[in-house]
PDB file of C-alpha atoms in Angstrom:
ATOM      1  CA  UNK V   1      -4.076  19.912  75.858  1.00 50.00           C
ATOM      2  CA  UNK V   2      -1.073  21.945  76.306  1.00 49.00           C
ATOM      3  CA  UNK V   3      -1.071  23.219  80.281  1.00 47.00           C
ATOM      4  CA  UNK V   4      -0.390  27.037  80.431  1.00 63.00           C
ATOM      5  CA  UNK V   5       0.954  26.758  83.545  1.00 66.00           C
ATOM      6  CA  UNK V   6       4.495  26.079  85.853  1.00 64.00           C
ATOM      7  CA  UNK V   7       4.371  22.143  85.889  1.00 72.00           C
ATOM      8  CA  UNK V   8       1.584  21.788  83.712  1.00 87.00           C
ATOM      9  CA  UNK V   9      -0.774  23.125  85.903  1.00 92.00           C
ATOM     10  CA  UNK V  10      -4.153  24.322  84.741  1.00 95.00           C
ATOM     11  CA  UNK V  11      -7.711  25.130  85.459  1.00 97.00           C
ATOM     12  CA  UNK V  12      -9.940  24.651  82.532  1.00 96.00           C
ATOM     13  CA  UNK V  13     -13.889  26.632  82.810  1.00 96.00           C
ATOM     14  CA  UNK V  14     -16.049  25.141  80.469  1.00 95.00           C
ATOM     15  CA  UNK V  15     -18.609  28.086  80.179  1.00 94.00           C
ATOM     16  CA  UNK V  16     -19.314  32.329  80.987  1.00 92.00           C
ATOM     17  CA  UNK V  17     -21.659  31.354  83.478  1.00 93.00           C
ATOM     18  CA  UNK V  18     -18.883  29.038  85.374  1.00 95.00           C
ATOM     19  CA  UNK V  19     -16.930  31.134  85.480  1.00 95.00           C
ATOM     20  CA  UNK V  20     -18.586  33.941  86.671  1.00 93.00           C
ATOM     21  CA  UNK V  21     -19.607  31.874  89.893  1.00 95.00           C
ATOM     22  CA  UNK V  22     -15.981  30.882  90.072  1.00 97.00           C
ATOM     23  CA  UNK V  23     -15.132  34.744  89.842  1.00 96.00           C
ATOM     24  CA  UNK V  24     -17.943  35.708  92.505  1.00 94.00           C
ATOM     25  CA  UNK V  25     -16.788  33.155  95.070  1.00 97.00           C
ATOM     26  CA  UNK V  26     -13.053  34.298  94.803  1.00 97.00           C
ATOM     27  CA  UNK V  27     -13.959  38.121  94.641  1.00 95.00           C
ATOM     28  CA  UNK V  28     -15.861  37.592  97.776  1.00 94.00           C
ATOM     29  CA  UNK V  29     -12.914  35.617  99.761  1.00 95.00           C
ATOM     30  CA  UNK V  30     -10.445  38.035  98.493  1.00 95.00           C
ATOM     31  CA  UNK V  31     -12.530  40.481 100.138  1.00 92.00           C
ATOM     32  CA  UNK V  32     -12.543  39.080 103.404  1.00 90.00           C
ATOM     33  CA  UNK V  33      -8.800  38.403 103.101  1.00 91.00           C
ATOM     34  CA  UNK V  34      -6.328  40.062 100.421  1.00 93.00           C
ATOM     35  CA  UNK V  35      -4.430  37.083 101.063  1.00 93.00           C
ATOM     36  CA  UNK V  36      -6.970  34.162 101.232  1.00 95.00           C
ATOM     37  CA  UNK V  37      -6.304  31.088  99.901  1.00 96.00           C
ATOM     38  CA  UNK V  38      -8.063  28.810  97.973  1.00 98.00           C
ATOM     39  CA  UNK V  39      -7.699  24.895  97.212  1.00 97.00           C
ATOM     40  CA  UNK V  40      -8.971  23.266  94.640  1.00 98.00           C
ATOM     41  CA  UNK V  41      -9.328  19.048  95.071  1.00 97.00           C
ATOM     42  CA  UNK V  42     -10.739  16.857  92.240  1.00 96.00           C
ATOM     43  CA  UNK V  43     -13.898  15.062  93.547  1.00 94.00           C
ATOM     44  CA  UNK V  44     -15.061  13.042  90.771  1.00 91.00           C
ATOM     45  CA  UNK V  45     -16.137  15.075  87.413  1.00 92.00           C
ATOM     46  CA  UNK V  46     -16.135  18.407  89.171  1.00 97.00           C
ATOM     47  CA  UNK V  47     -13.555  20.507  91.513  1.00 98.00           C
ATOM     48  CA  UNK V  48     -14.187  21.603  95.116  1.00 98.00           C
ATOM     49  CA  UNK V  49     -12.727  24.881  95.787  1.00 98.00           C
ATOM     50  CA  UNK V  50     -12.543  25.977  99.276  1.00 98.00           C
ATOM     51  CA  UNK V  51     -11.278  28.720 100.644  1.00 97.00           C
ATOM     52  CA  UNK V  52     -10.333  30.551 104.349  1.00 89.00           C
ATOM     53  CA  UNK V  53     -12.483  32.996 106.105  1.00 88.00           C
ATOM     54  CA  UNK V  54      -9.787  35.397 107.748  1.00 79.00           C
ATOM     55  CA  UNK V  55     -11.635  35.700 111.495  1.00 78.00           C
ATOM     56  CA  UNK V  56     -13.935  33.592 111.182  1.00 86.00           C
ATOM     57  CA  UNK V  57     -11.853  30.328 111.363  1.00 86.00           C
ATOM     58  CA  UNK V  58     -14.273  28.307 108.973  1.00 93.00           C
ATOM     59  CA  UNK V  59     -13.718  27.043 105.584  1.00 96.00           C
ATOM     60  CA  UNK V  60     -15.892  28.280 102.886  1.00 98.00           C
ATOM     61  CA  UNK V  61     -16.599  25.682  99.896  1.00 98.00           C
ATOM     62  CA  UNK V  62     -18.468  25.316  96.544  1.00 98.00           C
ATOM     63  CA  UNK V  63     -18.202  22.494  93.897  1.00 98.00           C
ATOM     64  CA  UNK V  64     -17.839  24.073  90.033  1.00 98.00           C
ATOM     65  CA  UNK V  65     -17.708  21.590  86.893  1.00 97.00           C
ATOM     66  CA  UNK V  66     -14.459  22.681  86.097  1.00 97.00           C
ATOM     67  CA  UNK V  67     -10.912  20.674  85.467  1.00 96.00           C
ATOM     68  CA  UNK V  68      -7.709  20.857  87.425  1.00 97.00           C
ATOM     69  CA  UNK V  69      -4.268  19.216  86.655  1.00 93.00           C
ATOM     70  CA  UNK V  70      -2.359  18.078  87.113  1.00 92.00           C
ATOM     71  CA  UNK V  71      -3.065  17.247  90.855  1.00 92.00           C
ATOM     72  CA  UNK V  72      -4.877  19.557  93.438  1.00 95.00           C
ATOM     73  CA  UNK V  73      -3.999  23.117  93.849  1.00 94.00           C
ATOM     74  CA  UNK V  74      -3.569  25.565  96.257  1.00 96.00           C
ATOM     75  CA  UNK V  75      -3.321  29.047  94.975  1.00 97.00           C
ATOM     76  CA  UNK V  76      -4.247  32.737  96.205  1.00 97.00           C
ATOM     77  CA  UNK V  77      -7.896  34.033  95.821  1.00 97.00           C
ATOM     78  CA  UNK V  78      -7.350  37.269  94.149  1.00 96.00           C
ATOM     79  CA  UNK V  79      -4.569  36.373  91.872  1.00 96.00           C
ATOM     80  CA  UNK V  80      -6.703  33.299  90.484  1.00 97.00           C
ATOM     81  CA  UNK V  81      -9.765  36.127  90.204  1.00 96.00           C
ATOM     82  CA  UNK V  82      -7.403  38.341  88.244  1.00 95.00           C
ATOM     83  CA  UNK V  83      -6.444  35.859  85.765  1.00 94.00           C
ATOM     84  CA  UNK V  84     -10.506  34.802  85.147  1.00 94.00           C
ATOM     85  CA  UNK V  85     -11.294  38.189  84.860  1.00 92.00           C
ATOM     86  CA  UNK V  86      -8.750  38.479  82.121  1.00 89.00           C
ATOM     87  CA  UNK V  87      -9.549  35.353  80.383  1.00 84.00           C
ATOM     88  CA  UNK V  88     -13.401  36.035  80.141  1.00 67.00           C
ATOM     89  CA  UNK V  89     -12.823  39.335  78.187  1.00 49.00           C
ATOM     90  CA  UNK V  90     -11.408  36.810  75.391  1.00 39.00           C
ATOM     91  CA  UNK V  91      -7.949  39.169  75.167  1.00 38.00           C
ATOM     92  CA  UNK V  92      -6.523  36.771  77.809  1.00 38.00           C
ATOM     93  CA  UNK V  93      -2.875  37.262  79.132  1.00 38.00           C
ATOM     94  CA  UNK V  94      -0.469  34.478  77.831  1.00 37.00           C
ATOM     95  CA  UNK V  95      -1.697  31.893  80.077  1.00 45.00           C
ATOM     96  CA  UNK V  96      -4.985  32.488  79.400  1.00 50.00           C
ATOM     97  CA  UNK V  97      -6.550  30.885  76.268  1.00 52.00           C
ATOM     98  CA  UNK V  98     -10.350  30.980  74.740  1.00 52.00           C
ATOM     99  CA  UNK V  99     -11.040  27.762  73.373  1.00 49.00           C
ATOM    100  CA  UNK V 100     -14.487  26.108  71.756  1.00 46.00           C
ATOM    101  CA  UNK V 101     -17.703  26.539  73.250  1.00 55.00           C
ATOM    102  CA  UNK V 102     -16.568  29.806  75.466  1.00 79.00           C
ATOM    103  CA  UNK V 103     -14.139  27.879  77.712  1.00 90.00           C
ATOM    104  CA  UNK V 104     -10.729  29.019  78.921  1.00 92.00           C
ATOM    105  CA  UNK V 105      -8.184  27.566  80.038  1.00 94.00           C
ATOM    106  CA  UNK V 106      -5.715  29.605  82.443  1.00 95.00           C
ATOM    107  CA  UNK V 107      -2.829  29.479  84.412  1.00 94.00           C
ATOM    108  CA  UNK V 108      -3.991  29.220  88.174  1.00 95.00           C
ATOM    109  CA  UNK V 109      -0.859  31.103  89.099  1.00 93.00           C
ATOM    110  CA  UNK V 110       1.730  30.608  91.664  1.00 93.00           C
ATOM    111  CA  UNK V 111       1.973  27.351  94.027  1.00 93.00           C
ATOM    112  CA  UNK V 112       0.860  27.504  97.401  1.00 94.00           C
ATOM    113  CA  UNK V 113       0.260  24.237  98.587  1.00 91.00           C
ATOM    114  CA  UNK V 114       3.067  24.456 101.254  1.00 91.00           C
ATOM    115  CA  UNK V 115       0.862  27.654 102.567  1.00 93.00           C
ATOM    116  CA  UNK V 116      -2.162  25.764 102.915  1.00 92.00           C
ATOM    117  CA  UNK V 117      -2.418  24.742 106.778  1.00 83.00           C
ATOM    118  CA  UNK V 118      -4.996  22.109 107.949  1.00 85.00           C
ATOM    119  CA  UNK V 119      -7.577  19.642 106.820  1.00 92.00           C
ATOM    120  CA  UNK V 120     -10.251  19.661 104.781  1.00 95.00           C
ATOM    121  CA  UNK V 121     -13.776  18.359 105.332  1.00 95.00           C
ATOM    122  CA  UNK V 122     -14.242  14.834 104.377  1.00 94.00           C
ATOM    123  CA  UNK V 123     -16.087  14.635 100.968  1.00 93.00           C
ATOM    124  CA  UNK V 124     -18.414  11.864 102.527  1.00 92.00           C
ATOM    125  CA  UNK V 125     -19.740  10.299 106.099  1.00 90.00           C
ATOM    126  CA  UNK V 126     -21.621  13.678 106.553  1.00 93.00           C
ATOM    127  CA  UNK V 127     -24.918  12.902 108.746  1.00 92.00           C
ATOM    128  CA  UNK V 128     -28.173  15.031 107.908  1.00 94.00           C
ATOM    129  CA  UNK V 129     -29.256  16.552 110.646  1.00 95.00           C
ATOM    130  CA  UNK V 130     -31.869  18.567 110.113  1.00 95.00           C
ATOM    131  CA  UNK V 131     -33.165  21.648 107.333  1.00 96.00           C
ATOM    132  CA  UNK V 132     -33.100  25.259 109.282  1.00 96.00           C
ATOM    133  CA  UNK V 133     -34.796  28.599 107.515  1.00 96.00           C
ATOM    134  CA  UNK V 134     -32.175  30.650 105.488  1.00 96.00           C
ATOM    135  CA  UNK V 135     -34.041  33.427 106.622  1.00 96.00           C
ATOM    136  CA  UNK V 136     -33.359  32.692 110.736  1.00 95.00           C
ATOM    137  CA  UNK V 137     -29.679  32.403 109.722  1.00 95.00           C
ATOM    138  CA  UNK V 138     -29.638  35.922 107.846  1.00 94.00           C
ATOM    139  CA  UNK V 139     -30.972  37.185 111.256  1.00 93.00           C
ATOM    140  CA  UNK V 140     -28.949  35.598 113.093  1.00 93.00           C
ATOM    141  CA  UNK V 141     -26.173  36.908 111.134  1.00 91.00           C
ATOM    142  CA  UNK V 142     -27.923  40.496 111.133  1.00 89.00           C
ATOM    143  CA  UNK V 143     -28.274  40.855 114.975  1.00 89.00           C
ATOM    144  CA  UNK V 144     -24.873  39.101 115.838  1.00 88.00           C
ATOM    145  CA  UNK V 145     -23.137  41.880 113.445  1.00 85.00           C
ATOM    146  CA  UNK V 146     -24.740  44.951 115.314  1.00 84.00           C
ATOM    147  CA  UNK V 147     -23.757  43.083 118.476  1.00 86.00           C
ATOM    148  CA  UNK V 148     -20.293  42.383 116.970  1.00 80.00           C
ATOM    149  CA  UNK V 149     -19.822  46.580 116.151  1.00 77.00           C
ATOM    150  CA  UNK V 150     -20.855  47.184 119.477  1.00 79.00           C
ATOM    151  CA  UNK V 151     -18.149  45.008 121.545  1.00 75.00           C
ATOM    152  CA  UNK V 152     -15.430  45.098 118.489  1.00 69.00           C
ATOM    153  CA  UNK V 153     -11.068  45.959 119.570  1.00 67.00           C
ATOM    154  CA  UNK V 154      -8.803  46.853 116.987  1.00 62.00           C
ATOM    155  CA  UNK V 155      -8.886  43.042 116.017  1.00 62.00           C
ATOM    156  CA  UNK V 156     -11.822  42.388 115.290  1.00 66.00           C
ATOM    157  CA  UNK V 157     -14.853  41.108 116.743  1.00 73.00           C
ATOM    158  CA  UNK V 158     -13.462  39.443 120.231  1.00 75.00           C
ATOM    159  CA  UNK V 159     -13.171  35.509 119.739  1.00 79.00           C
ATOM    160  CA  UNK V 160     -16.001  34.334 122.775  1.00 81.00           C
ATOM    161  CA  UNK V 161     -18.148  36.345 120.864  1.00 85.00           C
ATOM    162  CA  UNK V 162     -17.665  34.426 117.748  1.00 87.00           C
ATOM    163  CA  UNK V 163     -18.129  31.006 119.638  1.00 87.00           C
ATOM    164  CA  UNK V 164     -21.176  31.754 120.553  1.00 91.00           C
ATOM    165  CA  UNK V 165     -23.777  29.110 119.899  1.00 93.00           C
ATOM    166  CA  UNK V 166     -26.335  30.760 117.957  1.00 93.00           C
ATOM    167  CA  UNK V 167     -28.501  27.856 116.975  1.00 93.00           C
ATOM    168  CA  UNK V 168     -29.055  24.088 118.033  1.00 94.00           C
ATOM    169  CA  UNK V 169     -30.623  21.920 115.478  1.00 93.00           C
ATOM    170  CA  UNK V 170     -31.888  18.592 116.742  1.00 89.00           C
ATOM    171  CA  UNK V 171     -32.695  15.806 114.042  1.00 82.00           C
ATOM    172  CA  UNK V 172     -31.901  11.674 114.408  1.00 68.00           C
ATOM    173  CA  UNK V 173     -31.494  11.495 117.519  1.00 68.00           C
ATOM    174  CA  UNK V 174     -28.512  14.406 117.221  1.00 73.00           C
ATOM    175  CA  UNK V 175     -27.808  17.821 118.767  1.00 83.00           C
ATOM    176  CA  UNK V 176     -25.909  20.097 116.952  1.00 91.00           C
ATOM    177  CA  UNK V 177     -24.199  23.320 117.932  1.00 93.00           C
ATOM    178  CA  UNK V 178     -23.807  26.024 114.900  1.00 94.00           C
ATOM    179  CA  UNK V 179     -21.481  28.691 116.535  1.00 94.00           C
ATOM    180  CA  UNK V 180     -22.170  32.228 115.242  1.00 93.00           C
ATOM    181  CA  UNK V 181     -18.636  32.068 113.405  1.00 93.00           C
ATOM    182  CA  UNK V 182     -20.382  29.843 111.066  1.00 95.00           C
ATOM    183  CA  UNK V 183     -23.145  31.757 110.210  1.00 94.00           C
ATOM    184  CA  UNK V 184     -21.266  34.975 109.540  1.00 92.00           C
ATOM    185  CA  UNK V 185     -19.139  32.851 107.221  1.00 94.00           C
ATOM    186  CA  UNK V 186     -22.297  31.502 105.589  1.00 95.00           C
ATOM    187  CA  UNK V 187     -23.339  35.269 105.027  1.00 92.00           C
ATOM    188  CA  UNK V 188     -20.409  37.227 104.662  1.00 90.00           C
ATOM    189  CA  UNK V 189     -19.569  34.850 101.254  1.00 94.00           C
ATOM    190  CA  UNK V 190     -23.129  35.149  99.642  1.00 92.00           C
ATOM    191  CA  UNK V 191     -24.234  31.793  99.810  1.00 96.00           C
ATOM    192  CA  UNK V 192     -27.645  32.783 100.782  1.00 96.00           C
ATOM    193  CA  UNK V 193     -30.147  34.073  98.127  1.00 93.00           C
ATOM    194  CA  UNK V 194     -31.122  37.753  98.541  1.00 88.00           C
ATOM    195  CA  UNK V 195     -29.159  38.400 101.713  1.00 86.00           C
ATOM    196  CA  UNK V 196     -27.494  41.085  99.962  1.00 75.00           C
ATOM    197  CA  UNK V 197     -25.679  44.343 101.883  1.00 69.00           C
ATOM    198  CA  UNK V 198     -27.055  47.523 100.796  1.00 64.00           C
ATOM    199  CA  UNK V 199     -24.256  49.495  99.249  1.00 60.00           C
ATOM    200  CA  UNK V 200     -24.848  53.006 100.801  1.00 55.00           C
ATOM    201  CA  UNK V 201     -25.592  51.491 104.372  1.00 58.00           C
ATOM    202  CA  UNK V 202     -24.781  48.134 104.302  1.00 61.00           C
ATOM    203  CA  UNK V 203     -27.944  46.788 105.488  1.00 72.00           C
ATOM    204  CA  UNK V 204     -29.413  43.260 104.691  1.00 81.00           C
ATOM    205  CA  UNK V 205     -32.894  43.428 104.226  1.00 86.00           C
ATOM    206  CA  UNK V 206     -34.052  39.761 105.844  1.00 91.00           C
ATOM    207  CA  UNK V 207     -37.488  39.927 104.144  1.00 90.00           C
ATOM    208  CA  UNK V 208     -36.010  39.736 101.163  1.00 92.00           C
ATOM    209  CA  UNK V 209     -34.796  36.314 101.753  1.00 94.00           C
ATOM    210  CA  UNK V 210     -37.314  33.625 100.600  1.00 93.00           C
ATOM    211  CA  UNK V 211     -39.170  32.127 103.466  1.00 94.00           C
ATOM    212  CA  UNK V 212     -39.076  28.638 102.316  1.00 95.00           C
ATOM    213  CA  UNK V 213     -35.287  29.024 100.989  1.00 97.00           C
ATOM    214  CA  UNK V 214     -33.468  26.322 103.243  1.00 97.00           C
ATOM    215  CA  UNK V 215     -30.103  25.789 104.716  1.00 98.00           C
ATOM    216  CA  UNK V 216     -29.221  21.649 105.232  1.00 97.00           C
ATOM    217  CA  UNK V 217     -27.469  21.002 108.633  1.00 96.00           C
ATOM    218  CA  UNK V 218     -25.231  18.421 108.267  1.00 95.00           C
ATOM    219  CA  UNK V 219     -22.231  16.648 111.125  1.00 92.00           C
ATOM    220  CA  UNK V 220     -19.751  14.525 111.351  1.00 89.00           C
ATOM    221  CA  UNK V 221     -17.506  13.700 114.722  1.00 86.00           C
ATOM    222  CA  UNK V 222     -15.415  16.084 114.186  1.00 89.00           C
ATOM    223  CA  UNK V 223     -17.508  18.613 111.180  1.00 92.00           C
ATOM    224  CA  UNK V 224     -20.345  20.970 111.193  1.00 93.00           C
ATOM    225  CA  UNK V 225     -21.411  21.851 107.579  1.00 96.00           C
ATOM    226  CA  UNK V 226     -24.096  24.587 106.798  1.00 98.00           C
ATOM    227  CA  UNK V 227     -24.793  23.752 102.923  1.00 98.00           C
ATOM    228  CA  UNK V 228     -26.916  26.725 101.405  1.00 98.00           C
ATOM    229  CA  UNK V 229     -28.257  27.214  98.288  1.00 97.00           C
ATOM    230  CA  UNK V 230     -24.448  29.031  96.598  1.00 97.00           C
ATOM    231  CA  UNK V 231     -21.922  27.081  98.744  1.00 98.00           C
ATOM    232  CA  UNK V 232     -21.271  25.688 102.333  1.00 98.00           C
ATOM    233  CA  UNK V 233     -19.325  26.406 105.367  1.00 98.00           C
ATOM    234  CA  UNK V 234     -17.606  23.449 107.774  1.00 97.00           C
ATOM    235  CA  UNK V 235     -16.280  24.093 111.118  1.00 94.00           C
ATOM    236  CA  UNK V 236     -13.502  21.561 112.517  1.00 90.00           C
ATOM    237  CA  UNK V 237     -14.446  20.950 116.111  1.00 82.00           C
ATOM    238  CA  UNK V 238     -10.578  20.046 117.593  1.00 62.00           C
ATOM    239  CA  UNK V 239     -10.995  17.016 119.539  1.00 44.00           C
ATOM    240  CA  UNK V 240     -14.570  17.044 120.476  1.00 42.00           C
ATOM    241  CA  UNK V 241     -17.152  15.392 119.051  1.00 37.00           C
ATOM    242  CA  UNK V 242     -20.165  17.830 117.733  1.00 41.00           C
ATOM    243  CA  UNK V 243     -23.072  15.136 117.801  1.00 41.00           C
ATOM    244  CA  UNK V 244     -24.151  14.771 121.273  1.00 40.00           C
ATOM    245  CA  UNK V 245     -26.466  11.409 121.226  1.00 33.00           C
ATOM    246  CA  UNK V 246     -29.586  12.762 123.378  1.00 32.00           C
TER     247      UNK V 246
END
């Protein structure tokens, strides 16, 4: 295959629907950040593509059966939307090009892999803590926003506020700390079914989120993941370590 891009680099979607998740997911980060970032790391047949969450300070991640090459990528968010949203109409720019079966392969647009500061979440050695309602979360998320409006500067919601622990979960013999940075993450990227802002008042309507719809709490030493049912959030904890043996 002949790579539209600098270097050979490309990002092949195999179908519409694909790529419409792809497009979702970097529409939303682009909204919480004109200039997010996103990286995109092989991990086996399929591509992890995580992104920033400007304020929140946690990584937001979903896996997409897509290709990459010819290495990993790091690119920005709404550029990479752009070009999708081009290449899905079928009158793609020039590195954009429909082939069989509805996939198209684009040019994921200018390097940024210099940009890209800090680790990534290990792929495996995650520990399951324990399942928590998606519902709760949505809450959570709900009543820490109005709280949030209430006590926000010019910056933004004030940073103690964000490190709040808004949930322990407690599963093999593990506490685990979820920090309400996480959860707006988890929200603010629609990973949650139904937990959806009304567009004239920008309201979530909790009951709207299935009761038994789960969220899977999982740790490492240094990790918390949240893995909903549309994508996951992980929280580095510095030099600490997040499972506290009880």
């Amino acid at each position: 295959m002949d790579a539209p891009g600098a270097g050979g680099r490309y990002l092949r979607i195999p179908d519409a629907a694909t790529r419409s998740d792809l497009h979702a997911f970097l529409t939303r980060a682009a909204r919480l950040d004109a200039a997010a970032l996103v990286r995109l790391v092989r991990r086996g047949e399929a591509v992890a593509v995580w992104t920033t969450t400007a304020g929140f300070d946690t990584l937001a991640g979903r896996t997409f059966r897509v290709e990459i090459g010819p290495g990993d990528i790091s690119v920005g968010a709404e550029p990479l939307a752009a070009e999708i949203r081009s290449a899905g109409g079928g009158n793609g720019p020039s590195g954009a090009d429909e082939v069989a079966g509805g996939a198209v392969t684009v040019d994921p647009g200018l390097p940024m892999d210099t940009a890209w500061r800090g680790s990534l979440p290990p792929a495996d050695g995650f520990e399951h803590v324990d399942d928590v309602p998606a519902r709760d979360l949505v809450a959570l998320s709900v009543q820490g926003a109005q709280v949030a409006r209430e006590n926000s500067t010019m910056t933004g919601p004030p940073r103690s506020l964000l490190d709040q622990t808004v949930l322990e979960v407690d599963g093999g013999g593990h506490r685990v700390a979820v920090p309400l940075r996480s959860v707006f993450a988890l929200t603010a990227m629609g990973f949650v079914p139904q937990a959806v802002q009304d567009p004239a008042t920008g309201a979530v309507d909790v009951d709207r989120v299935p009761a038994d719809e789960p969220v899977r709490v999982r740790a490492t030493r240094t990790w918390v993941r949240l893995d909903a049912r549309y994508g996951s959030v992980a929280l580095r904890v510095g030099g600490e370590i997040p499972l506290m043996v009880t």
